[in-house]
Amino acid sequence: MQHLTLTRPDDWHLHLRDGDTLTRVLPHTAAVFGRAIVMPNLKPPVTTVAAARAYRERILAALPEGNRFEPLMTLYLTESTPPAEIRVARESGFVHGVKLYPAGATTHSEAGVRDPANVYRVLEAMEAADLPLLVHGEVVDPRVDPFDRERVFIERHLAPLVERFPRLRVVMEHITTTEAVQFVREAREGVAATVTPQHILMNRGALFEGGLRPHHYCLPVLKRERHRRAVLEAAVSGSPRFFLGTDSAPHPRRAKEAACGCAGIYSALTALPLYAEAFESAGRLERLEGFASHFGADFYRLPRNGERITLERRAQAVPAAIPLDGDELIPLRAGGEVAWRVVVPNGA
Ligand code: NCD
Ligand code: ZN
């Protein structure tokens, strides 16, 4: 197959940041994706509907002329989020989920949740308002090995939470393990997962390829090959519970190539072609459209996009670096090639 035409996709997990970084990275996503669920882990975090409204305005102002990309906003859940804010969020029409970061689990998660029991009243309000909960599924317990933190989170926190709030819609974000695949596949109705390109293209060997590779470091960290395969199989399975969420997370090169480097992989520049590579490797290119363009919209109860885009099987070079406000951004596959490219209709 040389060409693949599909409904314009959406990215159901994206970090856009703010200011100059926002202006730099937004066009990469907006050139291809119709919408994105925008993560709220700014500094300070987006904890109120008023803050989400202002952030949304800044994103729209940063869009290239004529681009109709739609940011779908989220709130950052804290232990002091008032349940009343959930009703305001639901009525806003532009807030589509609430993100739970275990405090200390990842970039800008300090204001997150220490104990899920402390947010039960907010979760009740979300269940009543039918506003989805988006979960970073890793424990922060230092006694738990970093490669086991997702599995242990499911046992200790996610499985009980999904039981306790039987009508709450839940997205387990950026899944990385066989255990997460199994949990999501067998869970009750209303439980889904996003899948990143890195977790279906690379295993943890990529962190040590010829030396320490900070640009392959993200959270949850890459896992063993058998986990990569399980997540890839889930993505290409055709199950509507698994859909596209890049978790593209820009950090300046200085912050990545450091004694204590930040977690986050920047994939937005070539995200859809990277997924196409992964689906092709599994012999399931025909299932890319459901994963990229249908299942997420259906889960979030939004209309599927009307426009179509075309991918072409023609390699593209990935730049070694992208300028970024006095620093650089190193994209996934920097200096290498991706086997597919997007042929964007109308240059939109
Ligand atoms: C994300 C970031 O940089 O904001 N980093 C990451 O490694 N994925 C945060 C997150 O989604 O965990
Ligand atoms: Zn993320």
PDB file of C-alpha atoms in Angstrom, residues 39-302:
ATOM      1  CA  MET A  39      -2.914  18.358  29.222  1.00  0.00           C
ATOM      2  CA  PRO A  40      -3.202  20.815  32.115  1.00  0.00           C
ATOM      3  CA  ASN A  41       0.252  20.369  33.706  1.00  0.00           C
ATOM      4  CA  LEU A  42       1.392  23.938  33.215  1.00  0.00           C
ATOM      5  CA  LYS A  43       3.140  25.881  35.929  1.00  0.00           C
ATOM      6  CA  PRO A  44       0.916  26.788  37.727  1.00  0.00           C
ATOM      7  CA  PRO A  45      -1.437  23.940  36.742  1.00  0.00           C
ATOM      8  CA  VAL A  46      -4.775  24.549  35.032  1.00  0.00           C
ATOM      9  CA  THR A  47      -7.026  23.796  37.991  1.00  0.00           C
ATOM     10  CA  THR A  48     -10.071  25.966  37.241  1.00  0.00           C
ATOM     11  CA  VAL A  49     -12.464  26.441  34.364  1.00  0.00           C
ATOM     12  CA  ALA A  50     -11.428  30.116  34.254  1.00  0.00           C
ATOM     13  CA  ALA A  51      -7.771  29.093  33.801  1.00  0.00           C
ATOM     14  CA  ALA A  52      -8.750  26.538  31.137  1.00  0.00           C
ATOM     15  CA  ARG A  53     -10.732  29.210  29.279  1.00  0.00           C
ATOM     16  CA  ALA A  54      -7.751  31.584  29.294  1.00  0.00           C
ATOM     17  CA  TYR A  55      -5.356  28.793  28.211  1.00  0.00           C
ATOM     18  CA  ARG A  56      -7.717  27.822  25.407  1.00  0.00           C
ATOM     19  CA  GLU A  57      -7.737  31.428  24.180  1.00  0.00           C
ATOM     20  CA  ARG A  58      -3.926  31.473  24.153  1.00  0.00           C
ATOM     21  CA  ILE A  59      -3.858  28.261  22.119  1.00  0.00           C
ATOM     22  CA  LEU A  60      -6.364  29.598  19.596  1.00  0.00           C
ATOM     23  CA  ALA A  61      -4.343  32.834  19.315  1.00  0.00           C
ATOM     24  CA  ALA A  62      -1.181  30.807  18.597  1.00  0.00           C
ATOM     25  CA  LEU A  63      -2.759  28.873  15.683  1.00  0.00           C
ATOM     26  CA  PRO A  64      -1.521  29.526  12.172  1.00  0.00           C
ATOM     27  CA  GLU A  65      -3.866  31.728  10.108  1.00  0.00           C
ATOM     28  CA  GLY A  66      -6.893  29.792   8.839  1.00  0.00           C
ATOM     29  CA  ASN A  67      -6.218  26.631  10.843  1.00  0.00           C
ATOM     30  CA  ARG A  68      -9.340  25.190  12.485  1.00  0.00           C
ATOM     31  CA  PHE A  69      -7.670  22.961  15.069  1.00  0.00           C
ATOM     32  CA  GLU A  70      -9.804  22.644  18.206  1.00  0.00           C
ATOM     33  CA  PRO A  71      -8.158  22.390  21.633  1.00  0.00           C
ATOM     34  CA  LEU A  72     -10.167  20.196  24.021  1.00  0.00           C
ATOM     35  CA  MET A  73      -9.346  21.389  27.504  1.00  0.00           C
ATOM     36  CA  THR A  74      -8.801  19.464  30.737  1.00  0.00           C
ATOM     37  CA  LEU A  75      -8.609  20.393  34.407  1.00  0.00           C
ATOM     38  CA  TYR A  76      -5.780  19.370  36.714  1.00  0.00           C
ATOM     39  CA  LEU A  77      -7.239  17.535  39.703  1.00  0.00           C
ATOM     40  CA  THR A  78      -5.935  18.573  43.121  1.00  0.00           C
ATOM     41  CA  GLU A  79      -6.996  17.583  46.608  1.00  0.00           C
ATOM     42  CA  SER A  80      -8.632  20.987  46.921  1.00  0.00           C
ATOM     43  CA  THR A  81     -10.617  20.951  43.662  1.00  0.00           C
ATOM     44  CA  PRO A  82     -14.175  21.854  44.719  1.00  0.00           C
ATOM     45  CA  PRO A  83     -16.838  19.418  43.429  1.00  0.00           C
ATOM     46  CA  ALA A  84     -18.796  22.484  42.260  1.00  0.00           C
ATOM     47  CA  GLU A  85     -16.044  23.196  39.696  1.00  0.00           C
ATOM     48  CA  ILE A  86     -17.011  19.969  37.916  1.00  0.00           C
ATOM     49  CA  ARG A  87     -20.490  21.234  37.114  1.00  0.00           C
ATOM     50  CA  VAL A  88     -18.998  24.490  35.833  1.00  0.00           C
ATOM     51  CA  ALA A  89     -16.584  22.433  33.715  1.00  0.00           C
ATOM     52  CA  ARG A  90     -19.339  20.319  32.232  1.00  0.00           C
ATOM     53  CA  GLU A  91     -21.442  23.385  31.420  1.00  0.00           C
ATOM     54  CA  SER A  92     -18.483  25.206  29.840  1.00  0.00           C
ATOM     55  CA  GLY A  93     -18.659  22.990  26.755  1.00  0.00           C
ATOM     56  CA  PHE A  94     -14.869  23.213  26.287  1.00  0.00           C
ATOM     57  CA  VAL A  95     -13.614  21.130  29.237  1.00  0.00           C
ATOM     58  CA  HIS A  96     -13.662  17.460  28.264  1.00  0.00           C
ATOM     59  CA  GLY A  97     -11.881  15.707  31.099  1.00  0.00           C
ATOM     60  CA  VAL A  98     -10.111  15.974  34.442  1.00  0.00           C
ATOM     61  CA  LYS A  99      -6.551  14.704  34.815  1.00  0.00           C
ATOM     62  CA  LEU A 100      -5.363  12.817  37.859  1.00  0.00           C
ATOM     63  CA  TYR A 101      -1.613  12.976  38.424  1.00  0.00           C
ATOM     64  CA  PRO A 102      -0.371  11.072  41.468  1.00  0.00           C
ATOM     65  CA  ALA A 103       1.673  13.763  43.273  1.00  0.00           C
ATOM     66  CA  GLY A 104       5.321  13.397  42.262  1.00  0.00           C
ATOM     67  CA  ALA A 105       4.728  10.869  39.453  1.00  0.00           C
ATOM     68  CA  THR A 106       5.872  12.999  36.509  1.00  0.00           C
ATOM     69  CA  THR A 107       6.615  16.478  35.100  1.00  0.00           C
ATOM     70  CA  HIS A 108       4.714  19.198  37.020  1.00  0.00           C
ATOM     71  CA  SER A 109       2.740  16.718  39.109  1.00  0.00           C
ATOM     72  CA  GLU A 110       3.625  18.219  42.514  1.00  0.00           C
ATOM     73  CA  ALA A 111       0.129  19.677  42.907  1.00  0.00           C
ATOM     74  CA  GLY A 112      -1.467  16.312  42.114  1.00  0.00           C
ATOM     75  CA  VAL A 113      -3.260  13.775  44.264  1.00  0.00           C
ATOM     76  CA  ARG A 114      -1.558  12.140  47.270  1.00  0.00           C
ATOM     77  CA  ASP A 115      -4.420   9.800  48.127  1.00  0.00           C
ATOM     78  CA  PRO A 116      -7.368   9.108  45.799  1.00  0.00           C
ATOM     79  CA  ALA A 117      -9.624   8.956  48.882  1.00  0.00           C
ATOM     80  CA  ASN A 118      -9.120  12.712  49.192  1.00  0.00           C
ATOM     81  CA  VAL A 119     -10.825  13.357  45.832  1.00  0.00           C
ATOM     82  CA  TYR A 120     -13.777  10.954  46.103  1.00  0.00           C
ATOM     83  CA  ARG A 121     -16.286  13.817  46.284  1.00  0.00           C
ATOM     84  CA  VAL A 122     -14.903  15.293  43.073  1.00  0.00           C
ATOM     85  CA  LEU A 123     -15.028  11.881  41.375  1.00  0.00           C
ATOM     86  CA  GLU A 124     -18.672  11.537  42.437  1.00  0.00           C
ATOM     87  CA  ALA A 125     -19.398  14.894  40.839  1.00  0.00           C
ATOM     88  CA  MET A 126     -17.593  13.788  37.674  1.00  0.00           C
ATOM     89  CA  GLU A 127     -19.573  10.573  37.560  1.00  0.00           C
ATOM     90  CA  ALA A 128     -22.818  12.560  37.949  1.00  0.00           C
ATOM     91  CA  ALA A 129     -21.756  15.086  35.285  1.00  0.00           C
ATOM     92  CA  ASP A 130     -20.391  12.326  33.022  1.00  0.00           C
ATOM     93  CA  LEU A 131     -17.031  14.080  32.734  1.00  0.00           C
ATOM     94  CA  PRO A 132     -14.201  11.600  32.033  1.00  0.00           C
ATOM     95  CA  LEU A 133     -11.292  11.019  34.419  1.00  0.00           C
ATOM     96  CA  LEU A 134      -7.890  10.812  32.738  1.00  0.00           C
ATOM     97  CA  VAL A 135      -5.313   8.966  34.803  1.00  0.00           C
ATOM     98  CA  HIS A 136      -1.528   8.944  34.879  1.00  0.00           C
ATOM     99  CA  GLY A 137      -1.314   5.380  36.116  1.00  0.00           C
ATOM    100  CA  GLU A 138       1.883   5.054  38.131  1.00  0.00           C
ATOM    101  CA  VAL A 139       2.495   4.767  41.858  1.00  0.00           C
ATOM    102  CA  VAL A 140       5.100   7.097  43.311  1.00  0.00           C
ATOM    103  CA  ASP A 141       6.160   4.749  46.113  1.00  0.00           C
ATOM    104  CA  PRO A 142       9.992   4.719  45.968  1.00  0.00           C
ATOM    105  CA  ARG A 143       9.991   1.092  47.170  1.00  0.00           C
ATOM    106  CA  VAL A 144       8.308   0.060  43.911  1.00  0.00           C
ATOM    107  CA  ASP A 145      10.693  -0.515  41.005  1.00  0.00           C
ATOM    108  CA  PRO A 146      10.129   2.159  38.288  1.00  0.00           C
ATOM    109  CA  PHE A 147       9.361  -0.565  35.735  1.00  0.00           C
ATOM    110  CA  ASP A 148       6.592  -1.961  37.983  1.00  0.00           C
ATOM    111  CA  ARG A 149       4.890   1.306  38.880  1.00  0.00           C
ATOM    112  CA  GLU A 150       2.115   1.013  36.298  1.00  0.00           C
ATOM    113  CA  ARG A 151       1.205  -2.550  37.244  1.00  0.00           C
ATOM    114  CA  VAL A 152       1.152  -1.723  40.945  1.00  0.00           C
ATOM    115  CA  PHE A 153      -0.970   1.406  40.317  1.00  0.00           C
ATOM    116  CA  ILE A 154      -3.616  -0.728  38.641  1.00  0.00           C
ATOM    117  CA  GLU A 155      -3.762  -3.132  41.601  1.00  0.00           C
ATOM    118  CA  ARG A 156      -3.606  -0.544  44.363  1.00  0.00           C
ATOM    119  CA  HIS A 157      -5.593   2.341  42.919  1.00  0.00           C
ATOM    120  CA  LEU A 158      -7.126   2.012  39.469  1.00  0.00           C
ATOM    121  CA  ALA A 159      -9.030  -1.264  39.791  1.00  0.00           C
ATOM    122  CA  PRO A 160     -10.645  -0.204  43.109  1.00  0.00           C
ATOM    123  CA  LEU A 161     -11.466   3.251  41.719  1.00  0.00           C
ATOM    124  CA  VAL A 162     -13.153   1.853  38.612  1.00  0.00           C
ATOM    125  CA  GLU A 163     -15.275  -0.377  40.889  1.00  0.00           C
ATOM    126  CA  ARG A 164     -16.127   2.351  43.346  1.00  0.00           C
ATOM    127  CA  PHE A 165     -17.407   4.711  40.624  1.00  0.00           C
ATOM    128  CA  PRO A 166     -19.168   2.312  38.256  1.00  0.00           C
ATOM    129  CA  ARG A 167     -20.423   4.943  35.814  1.00  0.00           C
ATOM    130  CA  LEU A 168     -17.323   7.156  35.766  1.00  0.00           C
ATOM    131  CA  ARG A 169     -15.662   7.109  32.358  1.00  0.00           C
ATOM    132  CA  VAL A 170     -11.922   6.548  32.780  1.00  0.00           C
ATOM    133  CA  VAL A 171      -8.990   6.801  30.375  1.00  0.00           C
ATOM    134  CA  MET A 172      -5.800   5.107  31.468  1.00  0.00           C
ATOM    135  CA  GLU A 173      -3.270   7.338  29.732  1.00  0.00           C
ATOM    136  CA  HIS A 174      -0.197   6.185  27.809  1.00  0.00           C
ATOM    137  CA  ILE A 175      -0.340   2.495  28.716  1.00  0.00           C
ATOM    138  CA  THR A 176       2.935   0.581  28.637  1.00  0.00           C
ATOM    139  CA  THR A 177       2.434  -2.946  29.992  1.00  0.00           C
ATOM    140  CA  THR A 178       0.691  -6.266  29.364  1.00  0.00           C
ATOM    141  CA  GLU A 179      -1.081  -5.732  32.702  1.00  0.00           C
ATOM    142  CA  ALA A 180      -2.532  -2.405  31.554  1.00  0.00           C
ATOM    143  CA  VAL A 181      -3.685  -3.931  28.268  1.00  0.00           C
ATOM    144  CA  GLN A 182      -5.379  -6.767  30.113  1.00  0.00           C
ATOM    145  CA  PHE A 183      -6.952  -4.457  32.672  1.00  0.00           C
ATOM    146  CA  VAL A 184      -8.436  -2.152  30.040  1.00  0.00           C
ATOM    147  CA  ARG A 185      -9.589  -4.985  27.824  1.00  0.00           C
ATOM    148  CA  GLU A 186     -11.422  -6.736  30.665  1.00  0.00           C
ATOM    149  CA  ALA A 187     -12.669  -3.690  32.546  1.00  0.00           C
ATOM    150  CA  ARG A 188     -16.314  -2.662  32.716  1.00  0.00           C
ATOM    151  CA  GLU A 189     -17.821  -0.428  30.070  1.00  0.00           C
ATOM    152  CA  GLY A 190     -16.489   3.141  30.046  1.00  0.00           C
ATOM    153  CA  VAL A 191     -12.803   2.288  30.528  1.00  0.00           C
ATOM    154  CA  ALA A 192     -10.333   3.035  27.723  1.00  0.00           C
ATOM    155  CA  ALA A 193      -6.652   3.784  27.152  1.00  0.00           C
ATOM    156  CA  THR A 194      -4.429   5.994  25.046  1.00  0.00           C
ATOM    157  CA  VAL A 195      -1.346   4.610  23.312  1.00  0.00           C
ATOM    158  CA  THR A 196       1.761   6.641  22.392  1.00  0.00           C
ATOM    159  CA  PRO A 197       3.985   6.067  19.352  1.00  0.00           C
ATOM    160  CA  GLN A 198       7.082   5.466  21.472  1.00  0.00           C
ATOM    161  CA  HIS A 199       5.527   2.666  23.496  1.00  0.00           C
ATOM    162  CA  ILE A 200       4.632   0.667  20.382  1.00  0.00           C
ATOM    163  CA  LEU A 201       7.838   1.404  18.445  1.00  0.00           C
ATOM    164  CA  MET A 202      10.501   1.064  21.123  1.00  0.00           C
ATOM    165  CA  ASN A 203      11.325  -1.055  24.111  1.00  0.00           C
ATOM    166  CA  ARG A 204      13.559  -0.126  27.028  1.00  0.00           C
ATOM    167  CA  GLY A 205      16.634  -1.066  25.047  1.00  0.00           C
ATOM    168  CA  ALA A 206      16.172   2.279  23.266  1.00  0.00           C
ATOM    169  CA  LEU A 207      17.174   4.032  26.482  1.00  0.00           C
ATOM    170  CA  PHE A 208      20.660   2.544  26.259  1.00  0.00           C
ATOM    171  CA  GLU A 209      21.305   2.267  22.509  1.00  0.00           C
ATOM    172  CA  GLY A 210      25.057   2.981  22.201  1.00  0.00           C
ATOM    173  CA  GLY A 211      24.957   5.060  25.401  1.00  0.00           C
ATOM    174  CA  LEU A 212      22.429   6.790  27.616  1.00  0.00           C
ATOM    175  CA  ARG A 213      19.640   8.262  25.478  1.00  0.00           C
ATOM    176  CA  PRO A 214      17.778  11.022  27.298  1.00  0.00           C
ATOM    177  CA  HIS A 215      15.510  11.757  24.327  1.00  0.00           C
ATOM    178  CA  HIS A 216      14.004   8.302  24.701  1.00  0.00           C
ATOM    179  CA  TYR A 217      13.142   8.933  28.331  1.00  0.00           C
ATOM    180  CA  CYS A 218       9.503   9.532  29.157  1.00  0.00           C
ATOM    181  CA  LEU A 219       7.064   8.458  31.821  1.00  0.00           C
ATOM    182  CA  PRO A 220       5.843   5.841  32.123  1.00  0.00           C
ATOM    183  CA  VAL A 221       9.324   4.658  31.114  1.00  0.00           C
ATOM    184  CA  LEU A 222       9.715   2.328  28.103  1.00  0.00           C
ATOM    185  CA  LYS A 223       9.298  -1.323  29.047  1.00  0.00           C
ATOM    186  CA  ARG A 224      10.525  -4.771  27.956  1.00  0.00           C
ATOM    187  CA  GLU A 225       9.880  -6.087  24.448  1.00  0.00           C
ATOM    188  CA  ARG A 226       7.005  -8.341  25.524  1.00  0.00           C
ATOM    189  CA  HIS A 227       5.176  -5.299  26.904  1.00  0.00           C
ATOM    190  CA  ARG A 228       5.801  -3.300  23.727  1.00  0.00           C
ATOM    191  CA  ARG A 229       4.296  -6.147  21.732  1.00  0.00           C
ATOM    192  CA  ALA A 230       1.236  -6.391  23.962  1.00  0.00           C
ATOM    193  CA  VAL A 231       0.550  -2.658  23.667  1.00  0.00           C
ATOM    194  CA  LEU A 232       1.059  -2.775  19.890  1.00  0.00           C
ATOM    195  CA  GLU A 233      -1.321  -5.734  19.630  1.00  0.00           C
ATOM    196  CA  ALA A 234      -3.930  -3.827  21.623  1.00  0.00           C
ATOM    197  CA  ALA A 235      -3.539  -0.746  19.407  1.00  0.00           C
ATOM    198  CA  VAL A 236      -3.979  -2.728  16.193  1.00  0.00           C
ATOM    199  CA  SER A 237      -6.659  -5.048  17.610  1.00  0.00           C
ATOM    200  CA  GLY A 238      -9.575  -2.949  16.401  1.00  0.00           C
ATOM    201  CA  SER A 239     -10.905  -2.673  19.951  1.00  0.00           C
ATOM    202  CA  PRO A 240     -12.442   0.790  20.437  1.00  0.00           C
ATOM    203  CA  ARG A 241     -10.980   0.876  23.959  1.00  0.00           C
ATOM    204  CA  PHE A 242      -7.516   1.722  22.614  1.00  0.00           C
ATOM    205  CA  PHE A 243      -6.955   4.993  20.800  1.00  0.00           C
ATOM    206  CA  LEU A 244      -4.299   7.489  19.784  1.00  0.00           C
ATOM    207  CA  GLY A 245      -2.725   9.801  22.353  1.00  0.00           C
ATOM    208  CA  THR A 246       0.799  10.885  21.514  1.00  0.00           C
ATOM    209  CA  ASP A 247       1.802  12.272  24.927  1.00  0.00           C
ATOM    210  CA  SER A 248       4.078  14.507  22.853  1.00  0.00           C
ATOM    211  CA  ALA A 249       5.859  16.433  25.610  1.00  0.00           C
ATOM    212  CA  PRO A 250       8.374  19.118  24.590  1.00  0.00           C
ATOM    213  CA  HIS A 251      11.293  19.966  26.875  1.00  0.00           C
ATOM    214  CA  PRO A 252      14.263  22.168  25.969  1.00  0.00           C
ATOM    215  CA  ARG A 253      17.360  20.182  25.067  1.00  0.00           C
ATOM    216  CA  ARG A 254      19.178  21.633  28.105  1.00  0.00           C
ATOM    217  CA  ALA A 255      16.552  20.130  30.410  1.00  0.00           C
ATOM    218  CA  LYS A 256      16.723  16.707  28.722  1.00  0.00           C
ATOM    219  CA  GLU A 257      20.502  16.412  28.423  1.00  0.00           C
ATOM    220  CA  ALA A 258      21.177  17.045  32.075  1.00  0.00           C
ATOM    221  CA  ALA A 259      22.390  15.265  35.201  1.00  0.00           C
ATOM    222  CA  CYS A 260      18.730  14.945  36.160  1.00  0.00           C
ATOM    223  CA  GLY A 261      16.948  14.971  32.810  1.00  0.00           C
ATOM    224  CA  CYS A 262      13.231  15.675  32.353  1.00  0.00           C
ATOM    225  CA  ALA A 263      10.790  12.988  31.243  1.00  0.00           C
ATOM    226  CA  GLY A 264       9.019  13.563  27.932  1.00  0.00           C
ATOM    227  CA  ILE A 265       9.378  12.656  24.252  1.00  0.00           C
ATOM    228  CA  TYR A 266       8.562  15.148  21.512  1.00  0.00           C
ATOM    229  CA  SER A 267       6.735  13.259  18.763  1.00  0.00           C
ATOM    230  CA  ALA A 268       4.256  15.816  17.391  1.00  0.00           C
ATOM    231  CA  LEU A 269       6.373  16.615  14.335  1.00  0.00           C
ATOM    232  CA  THR A 270       5.888  13.158  12.787  1.00  0.00           C
ATOM    233  CA  ALA A 271       3.297  11.541  15.050  1.00  0.00           C
ATOM    234  CA  LEU A 272       0.865  10.082  12.523  1.00  0.00           C
ATOM    235  CA  PRO A 273       3.616   8.667  10.241  1.00  0.00           C
ATOM    236  CA  LEU A 274       5.196   7.041  13.313  1.00  0.00           C
ATOM    237  CA  TYR A 275       1.914   5.312  14.148  1.00  0.00           C
ATOM    238  CA  ALA A 276       1.599   4.262  10.493  1.00  0.00           C
ATOM    239  CA  GLU A 277       5.014   2.602  10.751  1.00  0.00           C
ATOM    240  CA  ALA A 278       3.961   0.721  13.848  1.00  0.00           C
ATOM    241  CA  PHE A 279       0.654  -0.428  12.326  1.00  0.00           C
ATOM    242  CA  GLU A 280       2.436  -1.463   9.142  1.00  0.00           C
ATOM    243  CA  SER A 281       4.957  -3.477  11.184  1.00  0.00           C
ATOM    244  CA  ALA A 282       1.991  -5.433  12.577  1.00  0.00           C
ATOM    245  CA  GLY A 283       0.438  -5.847   9.124  1.00  0.00           C
ATOM    246  CA  ARG A 284      -2.612  -3.848  10.263  1.00  0.00           C
ATOM    247  CA  LEU A 285      -2.510  -0.530   8.415  1.00  0.00           C
ATOM    248  CA  GLU A 286      -6.217  -0.840   7.670  1.00  0.00           C
ATOM    249  CA  ARG A 287      -6.891  -0.545  11.407  1.00  0.00           C
ATOM    250  CA  LEU A 288      -5.087   2.797  11.769  1.00  0.00           C
ATOM    251  CA  GLU A 289      -8.187   4.828  10.980  1.00  0.00           C
ATOM    252  CA  GLY A 290     -10.302   3.419  13.790  1.00  0.00           C
ATOM    253  CA  PHE A 291      -7.473   3.934  16.281  1.00  0.00           C
ATOM    254  CA  ALA A 292      -6.496   7.414  15.100  1.00  0.00           C
ATOM    255  CA  SER A 293      -9.778   8.925  13.944  1.00  0.00           C
ATOM    256  CA  HIS A 294     -12.836   7.098  15.302  1.00  0.00           C
ATOM    257  CA  PHE A 295     -12.501   5.462  18.712  1.00  0.00           C
ATOM    258  CA  GLY A 296     -11.343   8.486  20.710  1.00  0.00           C
ATOM    259  CA  ALA A 297     -14.102  10.716  19.361  1.00  0.00           C
ATOM    260  CA  ASP A 298     -16.656   8.024  20.134  1.00  0.00           C
ATOM    261  CA  PHE A 299     -15.355   7.624  23.698  1.00  0.00           C
ATOM    262  CA  TYR A 300     -15.463  11.389  24.329  1.00  0.00           C
ATOM    263  CA  ARG A 301     -18.906  11.543  22.686  1.00  0.00           C
ATOM    264  CA  LEU A 302     -17.787  14.026  20.090  1.00  0.00           C
TER     265      LEU A 302
END
